[in-house]
PDB file of C-alpha atoms in Angstrom:
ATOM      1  CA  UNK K   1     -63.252 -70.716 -41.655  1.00 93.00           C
ATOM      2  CA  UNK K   2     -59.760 -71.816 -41.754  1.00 96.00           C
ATOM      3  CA  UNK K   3     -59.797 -76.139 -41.115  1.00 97.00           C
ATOM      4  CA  UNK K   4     -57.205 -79.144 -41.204  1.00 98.00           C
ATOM      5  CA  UNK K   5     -54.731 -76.893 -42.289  1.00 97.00           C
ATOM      6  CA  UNK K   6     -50.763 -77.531 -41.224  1.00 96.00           C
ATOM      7  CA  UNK K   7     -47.868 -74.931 -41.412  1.00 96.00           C
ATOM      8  CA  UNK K   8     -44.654 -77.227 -41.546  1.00 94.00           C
ATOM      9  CA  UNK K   9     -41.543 -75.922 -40.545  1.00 90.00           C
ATOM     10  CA  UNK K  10     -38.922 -75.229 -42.684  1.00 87.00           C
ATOM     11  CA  UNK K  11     -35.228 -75.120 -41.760  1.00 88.00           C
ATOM     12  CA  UNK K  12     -33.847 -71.515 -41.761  1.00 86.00           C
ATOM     13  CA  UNK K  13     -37.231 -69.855 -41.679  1.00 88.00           C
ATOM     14  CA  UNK K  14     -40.120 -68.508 -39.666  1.00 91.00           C
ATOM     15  CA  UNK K  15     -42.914 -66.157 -39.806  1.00 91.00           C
ATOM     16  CA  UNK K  16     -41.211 -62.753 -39.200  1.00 87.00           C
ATOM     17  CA  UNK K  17     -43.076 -59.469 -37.700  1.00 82.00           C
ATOM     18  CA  UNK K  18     -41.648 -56.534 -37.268  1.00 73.00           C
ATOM     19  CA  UNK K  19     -42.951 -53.191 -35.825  1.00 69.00           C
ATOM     20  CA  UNK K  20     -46.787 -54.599 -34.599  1.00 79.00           C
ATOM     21  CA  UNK K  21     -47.554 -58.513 -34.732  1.00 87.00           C
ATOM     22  CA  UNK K  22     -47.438 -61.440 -35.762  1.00 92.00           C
ATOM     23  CA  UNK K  23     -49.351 -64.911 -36.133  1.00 94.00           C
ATOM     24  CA  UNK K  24     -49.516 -67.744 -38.601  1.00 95.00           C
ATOM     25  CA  UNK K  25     -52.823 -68.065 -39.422  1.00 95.00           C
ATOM     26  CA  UNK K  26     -55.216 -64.485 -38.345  1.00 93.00           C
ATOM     27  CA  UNK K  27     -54.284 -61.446 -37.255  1.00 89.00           C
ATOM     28  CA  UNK K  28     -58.053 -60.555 -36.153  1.00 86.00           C
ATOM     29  CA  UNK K  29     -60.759 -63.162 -35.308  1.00 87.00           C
ATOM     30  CA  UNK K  30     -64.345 -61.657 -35.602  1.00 83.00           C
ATOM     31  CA  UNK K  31     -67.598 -63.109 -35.037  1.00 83.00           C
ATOM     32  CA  UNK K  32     -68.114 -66.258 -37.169  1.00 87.00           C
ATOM     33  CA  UNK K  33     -64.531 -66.291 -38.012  1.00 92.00           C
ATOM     34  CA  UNK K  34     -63.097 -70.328 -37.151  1.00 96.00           C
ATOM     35  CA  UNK K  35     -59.905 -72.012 -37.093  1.00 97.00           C
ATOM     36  CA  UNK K  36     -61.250 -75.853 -36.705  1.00 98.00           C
ATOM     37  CA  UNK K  37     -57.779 -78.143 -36.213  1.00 98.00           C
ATOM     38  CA  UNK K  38     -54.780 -76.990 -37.580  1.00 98.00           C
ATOM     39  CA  UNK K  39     -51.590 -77.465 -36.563  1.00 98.00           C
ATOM     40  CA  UNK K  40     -48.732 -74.783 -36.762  1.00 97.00           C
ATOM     41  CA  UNK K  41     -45.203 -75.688 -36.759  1.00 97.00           C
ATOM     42  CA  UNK K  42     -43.583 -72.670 -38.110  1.00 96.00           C
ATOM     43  CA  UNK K  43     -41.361 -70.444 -35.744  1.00 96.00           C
ATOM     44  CA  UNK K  44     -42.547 -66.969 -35.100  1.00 96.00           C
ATOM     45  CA  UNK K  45     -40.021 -63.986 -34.555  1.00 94.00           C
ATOM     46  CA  UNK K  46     -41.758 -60.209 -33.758  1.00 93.00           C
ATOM     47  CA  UNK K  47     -39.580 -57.204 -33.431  1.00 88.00           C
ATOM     48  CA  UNK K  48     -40.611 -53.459 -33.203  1.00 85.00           C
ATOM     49  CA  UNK K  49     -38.885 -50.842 -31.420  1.00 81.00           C
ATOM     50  CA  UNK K  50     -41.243 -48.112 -29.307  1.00 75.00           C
ATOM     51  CA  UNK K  51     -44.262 -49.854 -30.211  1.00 79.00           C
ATOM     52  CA  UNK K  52     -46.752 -52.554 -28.875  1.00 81.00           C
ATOM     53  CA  UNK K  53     -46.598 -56.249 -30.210  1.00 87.00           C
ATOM     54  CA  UNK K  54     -48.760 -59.253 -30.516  1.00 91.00           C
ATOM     55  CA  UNK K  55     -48.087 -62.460 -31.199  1.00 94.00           C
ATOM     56  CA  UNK K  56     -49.969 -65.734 -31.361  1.00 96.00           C
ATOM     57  CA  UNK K  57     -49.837 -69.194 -33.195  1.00 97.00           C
ATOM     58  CA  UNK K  58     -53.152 -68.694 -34.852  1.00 97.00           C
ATOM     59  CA  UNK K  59     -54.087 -65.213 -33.991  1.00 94.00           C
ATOM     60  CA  UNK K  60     -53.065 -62.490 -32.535  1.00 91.00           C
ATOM     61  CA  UNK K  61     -56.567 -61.044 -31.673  1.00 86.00           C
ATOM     62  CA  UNK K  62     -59.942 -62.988 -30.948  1.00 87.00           C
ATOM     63  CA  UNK K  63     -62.559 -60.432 -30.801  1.00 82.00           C
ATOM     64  CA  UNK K  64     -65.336 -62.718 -31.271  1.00 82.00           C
ATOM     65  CA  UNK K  65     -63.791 -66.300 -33.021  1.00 88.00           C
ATOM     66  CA  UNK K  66     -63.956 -69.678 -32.717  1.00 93.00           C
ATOM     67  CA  UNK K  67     -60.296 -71.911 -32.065  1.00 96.00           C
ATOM     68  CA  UNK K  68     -60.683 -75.180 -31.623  1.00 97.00           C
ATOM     69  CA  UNK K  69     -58.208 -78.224 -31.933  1.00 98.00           C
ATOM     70  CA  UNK K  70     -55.224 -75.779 -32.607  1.00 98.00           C
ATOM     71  CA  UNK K  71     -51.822 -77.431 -31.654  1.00 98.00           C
ATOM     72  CA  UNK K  72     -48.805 -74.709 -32.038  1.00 98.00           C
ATOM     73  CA  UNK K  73     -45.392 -76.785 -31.995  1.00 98.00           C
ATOM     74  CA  UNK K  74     -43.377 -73.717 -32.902  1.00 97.00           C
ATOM     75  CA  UNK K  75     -41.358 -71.024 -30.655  1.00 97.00           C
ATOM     76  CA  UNK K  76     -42.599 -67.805 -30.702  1.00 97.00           C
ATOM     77  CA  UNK K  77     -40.023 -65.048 -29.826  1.00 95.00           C
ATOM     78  CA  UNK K  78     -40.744 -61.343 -29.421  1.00 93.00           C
ATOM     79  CA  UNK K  79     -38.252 -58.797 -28.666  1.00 89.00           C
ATOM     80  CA  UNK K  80     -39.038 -55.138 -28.318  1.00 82.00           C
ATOM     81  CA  UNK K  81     -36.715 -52.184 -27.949  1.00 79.00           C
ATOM     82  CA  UNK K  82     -37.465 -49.272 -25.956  1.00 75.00           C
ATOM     83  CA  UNK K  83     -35.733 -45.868 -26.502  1.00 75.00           C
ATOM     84  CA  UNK K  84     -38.310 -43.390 -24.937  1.00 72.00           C
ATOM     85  CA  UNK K  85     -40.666 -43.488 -21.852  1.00 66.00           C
ATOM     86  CA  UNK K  86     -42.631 -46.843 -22.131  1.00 61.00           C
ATOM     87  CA  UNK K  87     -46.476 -46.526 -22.588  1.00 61.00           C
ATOM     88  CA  UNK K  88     -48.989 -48.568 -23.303  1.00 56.00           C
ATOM     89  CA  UNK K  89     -48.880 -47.840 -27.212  1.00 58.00           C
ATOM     90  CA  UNK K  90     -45.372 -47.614 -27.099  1.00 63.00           C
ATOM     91  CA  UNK K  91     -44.164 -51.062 -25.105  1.00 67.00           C
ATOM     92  CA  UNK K  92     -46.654 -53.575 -23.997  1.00 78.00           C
ATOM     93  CA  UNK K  93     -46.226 -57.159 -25.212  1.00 85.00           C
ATOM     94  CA  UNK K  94     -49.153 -59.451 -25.492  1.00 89.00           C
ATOM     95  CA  UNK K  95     -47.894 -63.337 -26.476  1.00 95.00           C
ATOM     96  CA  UNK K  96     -49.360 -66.611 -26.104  1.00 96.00           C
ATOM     97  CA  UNK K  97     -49.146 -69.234 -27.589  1.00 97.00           C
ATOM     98  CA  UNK K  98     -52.407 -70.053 -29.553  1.00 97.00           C
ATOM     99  CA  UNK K  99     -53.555 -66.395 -29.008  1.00 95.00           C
ATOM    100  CA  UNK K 100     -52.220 -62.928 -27.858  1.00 92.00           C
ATOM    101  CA  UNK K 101     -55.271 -61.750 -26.688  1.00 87.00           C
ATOM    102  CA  UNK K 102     -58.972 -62.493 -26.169  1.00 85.00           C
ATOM    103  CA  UNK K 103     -61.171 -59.531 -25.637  1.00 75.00           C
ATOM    104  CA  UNK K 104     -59.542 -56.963 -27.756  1.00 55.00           C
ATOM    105  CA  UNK K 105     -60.222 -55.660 -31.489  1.00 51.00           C
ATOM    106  CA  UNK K 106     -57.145 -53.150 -32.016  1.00 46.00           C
ATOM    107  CA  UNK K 107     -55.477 -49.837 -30.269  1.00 47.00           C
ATOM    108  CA  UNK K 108     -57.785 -46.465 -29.591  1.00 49.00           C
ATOM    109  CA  UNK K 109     -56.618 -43.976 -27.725  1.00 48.00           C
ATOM    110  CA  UNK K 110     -60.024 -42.221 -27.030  1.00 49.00           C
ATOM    111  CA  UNK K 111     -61.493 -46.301 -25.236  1.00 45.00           C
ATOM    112  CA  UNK K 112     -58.519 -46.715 -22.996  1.00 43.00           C
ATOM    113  CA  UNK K 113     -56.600 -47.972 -25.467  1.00 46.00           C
ATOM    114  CA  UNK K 114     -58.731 -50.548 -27.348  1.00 47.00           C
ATOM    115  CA  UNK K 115     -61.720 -50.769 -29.472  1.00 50.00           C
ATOM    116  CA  UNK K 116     -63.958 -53.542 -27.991  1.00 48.00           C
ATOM    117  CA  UNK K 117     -66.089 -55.889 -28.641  1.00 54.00           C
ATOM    118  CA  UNK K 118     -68.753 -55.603 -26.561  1.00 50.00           C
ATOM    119  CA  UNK K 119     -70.103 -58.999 -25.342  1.00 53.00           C
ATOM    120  CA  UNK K 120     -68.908 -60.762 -28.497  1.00 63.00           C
ATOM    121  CA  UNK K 121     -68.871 -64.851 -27.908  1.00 67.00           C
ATOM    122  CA  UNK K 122     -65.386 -66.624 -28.077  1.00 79.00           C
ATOM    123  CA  UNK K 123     -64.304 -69.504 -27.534  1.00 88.00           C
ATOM    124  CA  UNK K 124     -61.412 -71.664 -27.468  1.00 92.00           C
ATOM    125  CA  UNK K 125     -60.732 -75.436 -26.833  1.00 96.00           C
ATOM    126  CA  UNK K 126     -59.308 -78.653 -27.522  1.00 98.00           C
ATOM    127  CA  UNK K 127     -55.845 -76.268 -28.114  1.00 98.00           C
ATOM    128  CA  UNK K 128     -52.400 -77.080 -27.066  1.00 98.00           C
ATOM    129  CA  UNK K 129     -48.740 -74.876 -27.268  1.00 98.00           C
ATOM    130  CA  UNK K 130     -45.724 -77.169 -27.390  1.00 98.00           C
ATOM    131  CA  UNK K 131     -43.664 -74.241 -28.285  1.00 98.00           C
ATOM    132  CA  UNK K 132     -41.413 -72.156 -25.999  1.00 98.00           C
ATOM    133  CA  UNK K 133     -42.432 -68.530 -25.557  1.00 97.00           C
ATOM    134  CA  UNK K 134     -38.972 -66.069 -25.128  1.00 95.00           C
ATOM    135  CA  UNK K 135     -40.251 -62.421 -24.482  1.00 92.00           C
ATOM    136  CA  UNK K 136     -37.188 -60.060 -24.540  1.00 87.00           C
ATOM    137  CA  UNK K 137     -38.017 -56.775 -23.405  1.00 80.00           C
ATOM    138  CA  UNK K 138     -34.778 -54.178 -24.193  1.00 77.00           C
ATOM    139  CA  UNK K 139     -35.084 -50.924 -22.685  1.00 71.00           C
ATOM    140  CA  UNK K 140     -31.914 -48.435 -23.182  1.00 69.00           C
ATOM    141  CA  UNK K 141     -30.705 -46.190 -21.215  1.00 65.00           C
ATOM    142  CA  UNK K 142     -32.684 -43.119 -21.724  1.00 63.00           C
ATOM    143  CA  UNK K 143     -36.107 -44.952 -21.277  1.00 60.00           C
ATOM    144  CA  UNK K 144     -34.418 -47.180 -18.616  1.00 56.00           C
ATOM    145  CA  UNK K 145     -35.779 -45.390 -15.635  1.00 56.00           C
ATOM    146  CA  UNK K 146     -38.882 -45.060 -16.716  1.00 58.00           C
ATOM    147  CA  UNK K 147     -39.481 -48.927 -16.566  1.00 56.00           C
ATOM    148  CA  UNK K 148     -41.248 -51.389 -18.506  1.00 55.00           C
ATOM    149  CA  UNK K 149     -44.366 -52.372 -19.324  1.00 61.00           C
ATOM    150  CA  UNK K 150     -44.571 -56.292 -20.050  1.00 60.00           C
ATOM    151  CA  UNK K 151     -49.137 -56.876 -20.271  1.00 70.00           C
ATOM    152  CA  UNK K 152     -49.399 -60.184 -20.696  1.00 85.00           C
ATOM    153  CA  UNK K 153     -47.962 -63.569 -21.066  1.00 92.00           C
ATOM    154  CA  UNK K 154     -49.425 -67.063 -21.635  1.00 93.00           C
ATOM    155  CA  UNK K 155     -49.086 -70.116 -22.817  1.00 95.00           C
ATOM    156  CA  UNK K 156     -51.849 -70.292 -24.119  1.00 96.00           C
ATOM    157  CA  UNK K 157     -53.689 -66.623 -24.365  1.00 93.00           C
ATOM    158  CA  UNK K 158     -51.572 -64.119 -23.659  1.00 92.00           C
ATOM    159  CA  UNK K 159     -54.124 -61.595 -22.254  1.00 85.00           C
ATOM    160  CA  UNK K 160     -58.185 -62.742 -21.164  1.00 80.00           C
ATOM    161  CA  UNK K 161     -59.652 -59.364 -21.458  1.00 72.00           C
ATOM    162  CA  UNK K 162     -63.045 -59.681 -19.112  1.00 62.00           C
ATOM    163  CA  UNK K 163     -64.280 -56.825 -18.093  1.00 56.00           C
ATOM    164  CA  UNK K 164     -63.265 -53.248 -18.834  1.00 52.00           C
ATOM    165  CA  UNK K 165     -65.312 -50.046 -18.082  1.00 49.00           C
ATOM    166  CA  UNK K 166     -65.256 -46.642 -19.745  1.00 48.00           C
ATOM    167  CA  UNK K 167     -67.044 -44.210 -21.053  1.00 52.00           C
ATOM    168  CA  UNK K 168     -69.628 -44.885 -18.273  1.00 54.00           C
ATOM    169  CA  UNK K 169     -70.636 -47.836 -19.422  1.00 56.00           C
ATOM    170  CA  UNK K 170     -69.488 -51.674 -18.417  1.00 55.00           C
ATOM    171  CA  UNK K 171     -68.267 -53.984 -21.178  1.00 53.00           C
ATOM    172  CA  UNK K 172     -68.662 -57.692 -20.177  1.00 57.00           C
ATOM    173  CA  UNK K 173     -66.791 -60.237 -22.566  1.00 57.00           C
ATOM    174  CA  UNK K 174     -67.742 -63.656 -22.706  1.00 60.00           C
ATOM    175  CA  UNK K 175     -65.532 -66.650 -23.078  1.00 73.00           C
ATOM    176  CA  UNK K 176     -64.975 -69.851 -23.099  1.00 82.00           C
ATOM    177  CA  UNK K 177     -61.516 -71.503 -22.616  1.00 87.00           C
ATOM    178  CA  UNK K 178     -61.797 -75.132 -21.554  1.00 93.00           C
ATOM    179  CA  UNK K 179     -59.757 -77.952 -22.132  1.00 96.00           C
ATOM    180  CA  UNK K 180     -56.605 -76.068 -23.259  1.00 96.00           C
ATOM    181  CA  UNK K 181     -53.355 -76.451 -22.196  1.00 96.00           C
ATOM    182  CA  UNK K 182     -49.666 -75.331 -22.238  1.00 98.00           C
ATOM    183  CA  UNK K 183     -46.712 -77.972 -22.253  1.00 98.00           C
ATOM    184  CA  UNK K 184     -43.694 -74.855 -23.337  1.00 98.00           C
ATOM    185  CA  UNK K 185     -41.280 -73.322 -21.449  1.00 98.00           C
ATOM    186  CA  UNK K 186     -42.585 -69.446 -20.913  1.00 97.00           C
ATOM    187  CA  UNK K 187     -39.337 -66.746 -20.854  1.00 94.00           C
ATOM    188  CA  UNK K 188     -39.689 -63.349 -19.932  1.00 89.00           C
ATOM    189  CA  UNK K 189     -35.564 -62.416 -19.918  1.00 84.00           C
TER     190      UNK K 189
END
């Protein structure tokens, strides 16, 4: 459990990714795992070239956690450079601005690209994003006409994984979001 904790901002620097994500506070939120109101104020910057980020204020995955009371007053900014034919481990972008995602545990080829959680809990509320999200997708000219692939953008979560099915089976996740809300300006350039 993570509480009451603040991440100021300093002039001149931010939390810097490169290559995979980035987030101020949890990469991965499991079952049990809490962030009870903190406040982030740091900017985040994520690069990577040919590869997928993630990037949230407090975390980047919630595969099971509990936010609550979370206020992010920091930009997050994600750029990603594509040389080769996009795919989905090669160029998505999840951002938002308290969490990328909520659904996912991490990237496996053999479950349609993600390891899930099953129907792990989560829930988020009480959380607010002050800061602007800038998503700047750069695709040259080899992997140009093969397009882009931009997943998800949010203020507040990125992507709400819900339901997925593989494997013959149905994965339900459940979730609570309620009460949350986004007050930044959201660019995708």
């Amino acid at each position: 459990t993570v509480k009451n904790l603040n991440i100021a901002a300093t002039p001149g620097h931010s939390i810097v990714g490169y290559q995979g994500g980035a987030s101020a506070f949890a990469d991965t939120l499991y079952p049990g795992g809490k962030i009870i109101n903190c406040i982030n104020s740091m900017p985040i910057d994520l690069s990577g070239t040919n590869i997928s980020l993630d990037a949230g204020a407090f975390v980047k995955y919630n595969a099971g956690g509990y936010v609550e009371g979370c206020v992010n007053n920091a930009a997050i900014k994600v750029t990603n450079t594509c040389t080769t034919a996009p795919t989905a481990d090669k160029a998505t972008i999840r951002v938002g601005g308290i969490a990328a995602t909520m659904g996912t545990v991490s990237y496996d080829s053999k479950n349609w690209g993600y390891q899930l959680c099953g129907a792990c809990p989560m829930e988020m509320k009480d959380c607010t994003n002050n800061g602007t999200i800038e998503v700047i997708p750069e695709v040259d000219e080899t992997a140009h006409s093969y397009g882009y692939v931009v997943f998800a953008v949010g203020g507040v979560v990125g992507w709400l994984r819900g339901h997925a099915s593989f494997g013959g089976k149905d994965h339900e996740y459940m979730k609570t979001l309620d009460n949350c809300d986004n007050t930044g300006a959201i660019n995708v350039y």
